[in-house]
Coordinates of N, CA and C in Angstrom, one line a residue:
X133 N -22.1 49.4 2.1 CA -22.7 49.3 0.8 C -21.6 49.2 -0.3
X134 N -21.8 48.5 -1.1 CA -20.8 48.0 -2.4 C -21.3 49.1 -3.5
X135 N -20.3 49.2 -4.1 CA -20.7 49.4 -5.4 C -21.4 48.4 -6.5
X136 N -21.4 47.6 -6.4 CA -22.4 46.4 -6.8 C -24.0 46.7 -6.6
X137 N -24.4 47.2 -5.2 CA -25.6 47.3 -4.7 C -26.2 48.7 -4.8
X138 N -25.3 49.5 -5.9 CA -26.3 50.8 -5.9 C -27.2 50.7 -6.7
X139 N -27.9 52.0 -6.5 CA -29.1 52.2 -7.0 C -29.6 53.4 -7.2
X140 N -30.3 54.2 -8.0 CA -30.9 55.6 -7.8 C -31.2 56.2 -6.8
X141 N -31.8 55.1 -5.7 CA -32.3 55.7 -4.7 C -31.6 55.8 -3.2
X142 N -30.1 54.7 -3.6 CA -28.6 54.8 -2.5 C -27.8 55.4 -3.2
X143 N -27.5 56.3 -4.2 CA -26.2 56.5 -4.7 C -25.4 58.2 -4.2
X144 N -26.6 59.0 -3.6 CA -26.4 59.6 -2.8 C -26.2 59.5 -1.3
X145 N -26.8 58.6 -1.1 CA -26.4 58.1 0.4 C -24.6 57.1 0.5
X146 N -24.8 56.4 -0.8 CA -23.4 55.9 -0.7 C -22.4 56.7 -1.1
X147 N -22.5 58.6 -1.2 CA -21.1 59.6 -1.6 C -21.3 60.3 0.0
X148 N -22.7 60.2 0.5 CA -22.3 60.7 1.2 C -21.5 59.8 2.6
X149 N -22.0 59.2 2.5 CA -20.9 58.0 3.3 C -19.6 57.8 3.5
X150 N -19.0 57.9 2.1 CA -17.8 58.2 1.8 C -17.4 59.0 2.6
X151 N -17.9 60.2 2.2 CA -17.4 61.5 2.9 C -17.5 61.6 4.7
X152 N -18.2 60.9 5.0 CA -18.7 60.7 6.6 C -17.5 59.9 7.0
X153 N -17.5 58.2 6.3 CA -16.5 57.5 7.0 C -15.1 58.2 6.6
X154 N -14.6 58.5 5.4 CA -13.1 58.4 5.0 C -13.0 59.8 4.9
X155 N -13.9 61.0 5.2 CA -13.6 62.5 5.1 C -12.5 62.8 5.6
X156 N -12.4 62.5 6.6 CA -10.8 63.2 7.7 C -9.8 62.5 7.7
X157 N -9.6 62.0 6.5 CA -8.7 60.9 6.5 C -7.6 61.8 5.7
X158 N -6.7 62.0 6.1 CA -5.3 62.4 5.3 C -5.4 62.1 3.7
X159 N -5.6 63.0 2.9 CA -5.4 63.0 1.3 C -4.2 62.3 0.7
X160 N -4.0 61.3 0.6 CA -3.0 60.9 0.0 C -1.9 61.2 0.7
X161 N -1.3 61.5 1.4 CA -0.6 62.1 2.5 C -0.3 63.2 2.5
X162 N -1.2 64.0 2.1 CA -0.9 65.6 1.7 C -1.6 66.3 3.5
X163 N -1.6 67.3 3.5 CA -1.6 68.4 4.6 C -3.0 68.7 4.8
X164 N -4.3 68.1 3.7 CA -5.8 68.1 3.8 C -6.3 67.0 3.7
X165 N -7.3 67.3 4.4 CA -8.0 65.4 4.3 C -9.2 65.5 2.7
X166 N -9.6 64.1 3.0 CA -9.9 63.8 1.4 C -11.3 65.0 1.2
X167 N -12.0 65.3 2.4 CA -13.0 66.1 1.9 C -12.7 67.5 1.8
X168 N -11.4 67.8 2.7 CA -11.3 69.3 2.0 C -10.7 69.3 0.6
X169 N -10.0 68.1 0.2 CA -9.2 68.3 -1.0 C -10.6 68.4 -2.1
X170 N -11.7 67.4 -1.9 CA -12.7 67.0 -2.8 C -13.4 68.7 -3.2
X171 N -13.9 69.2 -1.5 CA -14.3 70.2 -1.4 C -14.0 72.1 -2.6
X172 N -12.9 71.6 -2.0 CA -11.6 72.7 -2.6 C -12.1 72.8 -4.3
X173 N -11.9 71.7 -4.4 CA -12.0 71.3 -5.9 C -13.5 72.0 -6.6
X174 N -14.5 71.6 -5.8 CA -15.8 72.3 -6.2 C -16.1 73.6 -6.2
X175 N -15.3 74.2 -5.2 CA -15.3 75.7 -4.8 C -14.2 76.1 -5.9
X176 N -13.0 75.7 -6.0 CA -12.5 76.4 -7.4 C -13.2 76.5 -8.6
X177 N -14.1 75.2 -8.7 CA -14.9 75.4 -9.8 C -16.2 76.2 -10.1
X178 N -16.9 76.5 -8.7 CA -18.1 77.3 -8.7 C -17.4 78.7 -9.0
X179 N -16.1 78.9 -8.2 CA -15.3 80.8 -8.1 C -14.9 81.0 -9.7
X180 N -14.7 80.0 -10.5 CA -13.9 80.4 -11.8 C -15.5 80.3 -12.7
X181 N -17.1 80.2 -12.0 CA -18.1 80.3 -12.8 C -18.3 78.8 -14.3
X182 N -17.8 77.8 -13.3 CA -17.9 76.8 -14.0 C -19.3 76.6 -13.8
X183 N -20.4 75.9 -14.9 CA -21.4 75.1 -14.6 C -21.7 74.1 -13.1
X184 N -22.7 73.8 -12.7 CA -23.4 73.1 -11.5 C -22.9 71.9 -12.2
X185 N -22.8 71.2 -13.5 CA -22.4 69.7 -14.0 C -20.9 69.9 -13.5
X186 N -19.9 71.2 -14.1 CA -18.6 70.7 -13.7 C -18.1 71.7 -12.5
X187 N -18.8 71.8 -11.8 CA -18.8 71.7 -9.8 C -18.6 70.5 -9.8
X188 N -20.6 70.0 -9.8 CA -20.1 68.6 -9.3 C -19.2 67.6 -9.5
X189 N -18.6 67.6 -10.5 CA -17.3 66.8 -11.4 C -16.4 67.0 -10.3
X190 N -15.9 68.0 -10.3 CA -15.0 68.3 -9.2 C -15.0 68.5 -8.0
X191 N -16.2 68.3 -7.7 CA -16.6 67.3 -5.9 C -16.0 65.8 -6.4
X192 N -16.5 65.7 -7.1 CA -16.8 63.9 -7.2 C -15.5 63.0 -7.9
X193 N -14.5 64.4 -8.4 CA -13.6 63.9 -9.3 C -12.7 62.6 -8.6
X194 N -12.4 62.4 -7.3 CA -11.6 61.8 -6.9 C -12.6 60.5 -6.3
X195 N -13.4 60.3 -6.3 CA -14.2 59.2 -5.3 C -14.0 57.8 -5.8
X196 N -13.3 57.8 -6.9 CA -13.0 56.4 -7.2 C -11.5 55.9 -6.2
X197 N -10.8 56.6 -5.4 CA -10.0 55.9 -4.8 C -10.7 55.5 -3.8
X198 N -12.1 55.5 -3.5 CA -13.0 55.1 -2.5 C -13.6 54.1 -2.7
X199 N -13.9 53.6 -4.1 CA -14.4 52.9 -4.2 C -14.1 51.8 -5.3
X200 N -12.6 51.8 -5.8 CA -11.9 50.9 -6.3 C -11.7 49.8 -5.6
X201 N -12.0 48.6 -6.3 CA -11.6 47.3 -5.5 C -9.7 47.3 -5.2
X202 N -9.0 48.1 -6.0 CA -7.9 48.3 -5.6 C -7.5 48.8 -4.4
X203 N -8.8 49.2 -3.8 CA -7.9 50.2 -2.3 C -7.8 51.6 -2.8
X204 N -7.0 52.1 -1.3 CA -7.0 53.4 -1.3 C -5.4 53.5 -2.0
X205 N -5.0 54.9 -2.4 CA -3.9 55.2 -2.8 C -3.1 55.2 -1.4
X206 N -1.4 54.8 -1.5 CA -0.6 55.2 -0.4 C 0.6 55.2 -1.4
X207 N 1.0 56.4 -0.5 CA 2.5 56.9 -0.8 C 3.7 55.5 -1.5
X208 N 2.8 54.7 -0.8 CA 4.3 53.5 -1.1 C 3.5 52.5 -2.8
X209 N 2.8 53.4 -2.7 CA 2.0 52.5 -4.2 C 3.4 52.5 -5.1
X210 N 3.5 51.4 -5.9 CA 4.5 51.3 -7.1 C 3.7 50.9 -8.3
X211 N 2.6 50.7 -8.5 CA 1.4 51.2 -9.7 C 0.2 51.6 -9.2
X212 N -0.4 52.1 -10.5 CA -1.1 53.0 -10.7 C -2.9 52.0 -10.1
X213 N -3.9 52.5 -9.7 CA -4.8 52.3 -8.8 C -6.2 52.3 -9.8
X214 N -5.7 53.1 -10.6 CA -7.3 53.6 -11.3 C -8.0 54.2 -10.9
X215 N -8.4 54.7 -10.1 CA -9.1 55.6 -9.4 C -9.9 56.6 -10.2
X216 N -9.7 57.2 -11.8 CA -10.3 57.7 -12.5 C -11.5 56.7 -13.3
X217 N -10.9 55.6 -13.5 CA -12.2 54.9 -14.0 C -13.1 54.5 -13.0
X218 N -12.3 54.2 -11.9 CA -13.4 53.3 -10.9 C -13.9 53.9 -10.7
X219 N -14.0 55.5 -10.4 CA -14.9 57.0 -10.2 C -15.7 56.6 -11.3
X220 N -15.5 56.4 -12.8 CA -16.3 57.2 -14.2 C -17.8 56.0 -13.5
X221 N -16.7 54.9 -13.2 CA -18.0 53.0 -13.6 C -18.8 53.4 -12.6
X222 N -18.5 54.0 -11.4 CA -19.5 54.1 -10.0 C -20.3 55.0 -10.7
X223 N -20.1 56.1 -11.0 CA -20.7 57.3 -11.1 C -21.9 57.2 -12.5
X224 N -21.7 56.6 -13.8 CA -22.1 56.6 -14.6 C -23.8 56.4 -15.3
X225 N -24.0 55.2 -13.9 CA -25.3 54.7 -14.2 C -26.2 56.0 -13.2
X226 N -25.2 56.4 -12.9 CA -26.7 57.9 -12.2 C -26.0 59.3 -12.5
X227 N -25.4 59.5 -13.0 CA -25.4 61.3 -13.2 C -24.9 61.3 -15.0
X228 N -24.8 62.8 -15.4 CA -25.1 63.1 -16.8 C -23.5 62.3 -17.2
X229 N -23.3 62.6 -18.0 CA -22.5 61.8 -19.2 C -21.2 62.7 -18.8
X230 N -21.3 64.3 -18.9 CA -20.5 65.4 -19.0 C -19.9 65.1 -17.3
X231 N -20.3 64.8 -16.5 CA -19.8 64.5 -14.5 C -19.2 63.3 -15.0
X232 N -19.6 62.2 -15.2 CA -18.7 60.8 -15.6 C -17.7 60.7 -16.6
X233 N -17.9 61.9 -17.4 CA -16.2 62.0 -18.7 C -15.3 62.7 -17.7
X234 N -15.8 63.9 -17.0 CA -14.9 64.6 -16.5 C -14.0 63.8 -15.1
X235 N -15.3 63.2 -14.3 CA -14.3 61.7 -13.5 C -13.1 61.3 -14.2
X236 N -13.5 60.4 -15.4 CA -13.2 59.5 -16.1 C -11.9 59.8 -16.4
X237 N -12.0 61.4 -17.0 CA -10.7 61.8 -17.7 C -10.1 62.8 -17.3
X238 N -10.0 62.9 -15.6 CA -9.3 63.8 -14.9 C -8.2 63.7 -15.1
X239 N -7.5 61.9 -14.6 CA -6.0 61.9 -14.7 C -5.5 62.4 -16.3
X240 N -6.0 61.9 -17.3 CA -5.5 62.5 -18.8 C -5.5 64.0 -18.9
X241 N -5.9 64.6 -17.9 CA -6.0 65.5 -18.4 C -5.0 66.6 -17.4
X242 N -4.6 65.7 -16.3 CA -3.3 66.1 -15.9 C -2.5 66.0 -16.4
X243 N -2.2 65.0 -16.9 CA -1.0 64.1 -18.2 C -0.9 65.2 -19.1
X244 N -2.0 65.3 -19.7 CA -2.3 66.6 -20.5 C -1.4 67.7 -20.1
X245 N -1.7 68.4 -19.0 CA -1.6 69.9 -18.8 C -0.2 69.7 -18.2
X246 N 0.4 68.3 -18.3 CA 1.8 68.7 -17.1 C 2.7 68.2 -18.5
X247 N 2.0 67.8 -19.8 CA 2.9 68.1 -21.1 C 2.9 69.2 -22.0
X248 N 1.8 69.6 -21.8 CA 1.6 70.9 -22.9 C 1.9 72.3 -21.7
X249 N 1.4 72.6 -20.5 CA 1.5 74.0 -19.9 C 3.2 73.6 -19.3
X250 N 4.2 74.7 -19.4 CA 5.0 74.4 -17.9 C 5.5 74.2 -16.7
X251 N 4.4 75.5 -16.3 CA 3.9 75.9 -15.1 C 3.8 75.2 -14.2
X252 N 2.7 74.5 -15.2 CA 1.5 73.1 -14.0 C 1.8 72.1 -13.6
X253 N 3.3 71.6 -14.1 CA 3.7 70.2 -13.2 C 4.4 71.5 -11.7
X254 N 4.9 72.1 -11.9 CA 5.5 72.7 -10.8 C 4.7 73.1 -9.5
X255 N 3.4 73.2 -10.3 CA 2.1 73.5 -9.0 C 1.6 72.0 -8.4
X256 N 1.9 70.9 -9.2 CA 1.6 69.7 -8.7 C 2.5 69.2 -6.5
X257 N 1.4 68.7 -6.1 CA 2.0 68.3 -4.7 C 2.8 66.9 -4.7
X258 N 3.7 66.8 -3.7 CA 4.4 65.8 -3.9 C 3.7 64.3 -4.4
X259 N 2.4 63.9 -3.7 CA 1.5 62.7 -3.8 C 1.5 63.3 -5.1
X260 N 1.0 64.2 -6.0 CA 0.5 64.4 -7.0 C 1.3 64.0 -8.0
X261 N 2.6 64.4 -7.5 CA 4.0 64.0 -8.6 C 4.0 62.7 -8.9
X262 N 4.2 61.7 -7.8 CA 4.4 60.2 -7.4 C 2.9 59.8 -8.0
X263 N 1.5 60.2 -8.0 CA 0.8 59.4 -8.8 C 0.8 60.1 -10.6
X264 N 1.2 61.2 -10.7 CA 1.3 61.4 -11.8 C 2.9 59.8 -12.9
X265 N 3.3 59.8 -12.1 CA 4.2 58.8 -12.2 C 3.7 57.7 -13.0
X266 N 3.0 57.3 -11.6 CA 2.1 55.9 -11.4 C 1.6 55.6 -12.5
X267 N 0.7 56.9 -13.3 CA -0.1 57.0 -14.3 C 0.7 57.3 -15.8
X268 N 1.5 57.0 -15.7 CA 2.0 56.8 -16.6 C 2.9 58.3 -17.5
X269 N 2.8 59.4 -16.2 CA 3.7 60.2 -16.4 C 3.1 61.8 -17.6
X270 N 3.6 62.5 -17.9 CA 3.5 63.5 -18.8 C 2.9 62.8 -20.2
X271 N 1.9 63.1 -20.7 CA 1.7 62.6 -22.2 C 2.6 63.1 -22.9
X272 N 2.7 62.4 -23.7 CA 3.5 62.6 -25.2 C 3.1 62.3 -26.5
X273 N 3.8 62.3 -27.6 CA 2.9 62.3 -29.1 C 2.3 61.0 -29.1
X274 N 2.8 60.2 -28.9 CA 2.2 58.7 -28.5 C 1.2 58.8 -28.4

């Protein structure tokens, strides 16, 4: 199924698919595959008493490298993929506004916290460094 051909009534059948075919697939080449990384993500969000809208955000935050006509991310990428918008476009015609910004504006908001905190680029994983790169790097006053 395309992302062309969704609908209200496949759009859960086409996340969960994702997660069926491409789940055990190595994360970007990191040491988890894409559904424990997705996973992870939801469970840190339910443990720190985030809302059920931004759980799901953070299940769903990465699914645009699934469904980018660009492809998946690999280590040897020398630009950036998009992967946060192709997430926001898939996601938007069926869930609230607040799950499709938080898609949308994940990567900015790495950019964000790896310019303003110091900590947080340091906790970043290697793949994470190399696409923070991709993406155009630490924000700045610009």
């Amino acid at each position: 199924m395309k992302p062309n051909e969704l609908n209200a009534g496949n759009i859960v059948e086409f996340i969960a698919d994702i997660f069926e075919r491409r789940g055990a697939e190595s994360y970007l080449g990191e040491p988890v595959t894409m559904s424990e990384h997705m996973l992870q993500g939801a469970w840190l969000a339910e443990q720190d008493g985030a809302p059920e809208e931004l759980v799901a955000a953070a299940l769903l935050h990465d699914i645009g490298h699934y469904t980018s006509e660009f492809g998946t991310y690999s280590p040897d990428d020398v630009e950036d993929k998009h992967h946060d918008e192709a997430g926001g476009e898939v996601l938007a015609p069926f869930f609230p506004p607040v799950i499709v910004e938080c898609v949308r504006l994940h990567v900015s908001a790495k950019r964000y916290l790896c310019a303003t905190d110091p900590t947080y680029f340091g906790k970043l994983s290697p793949a994470s460094v190399h696409t923070l790169s991709l993406q155009g790097g630490p924000m700045n006053a610009e």
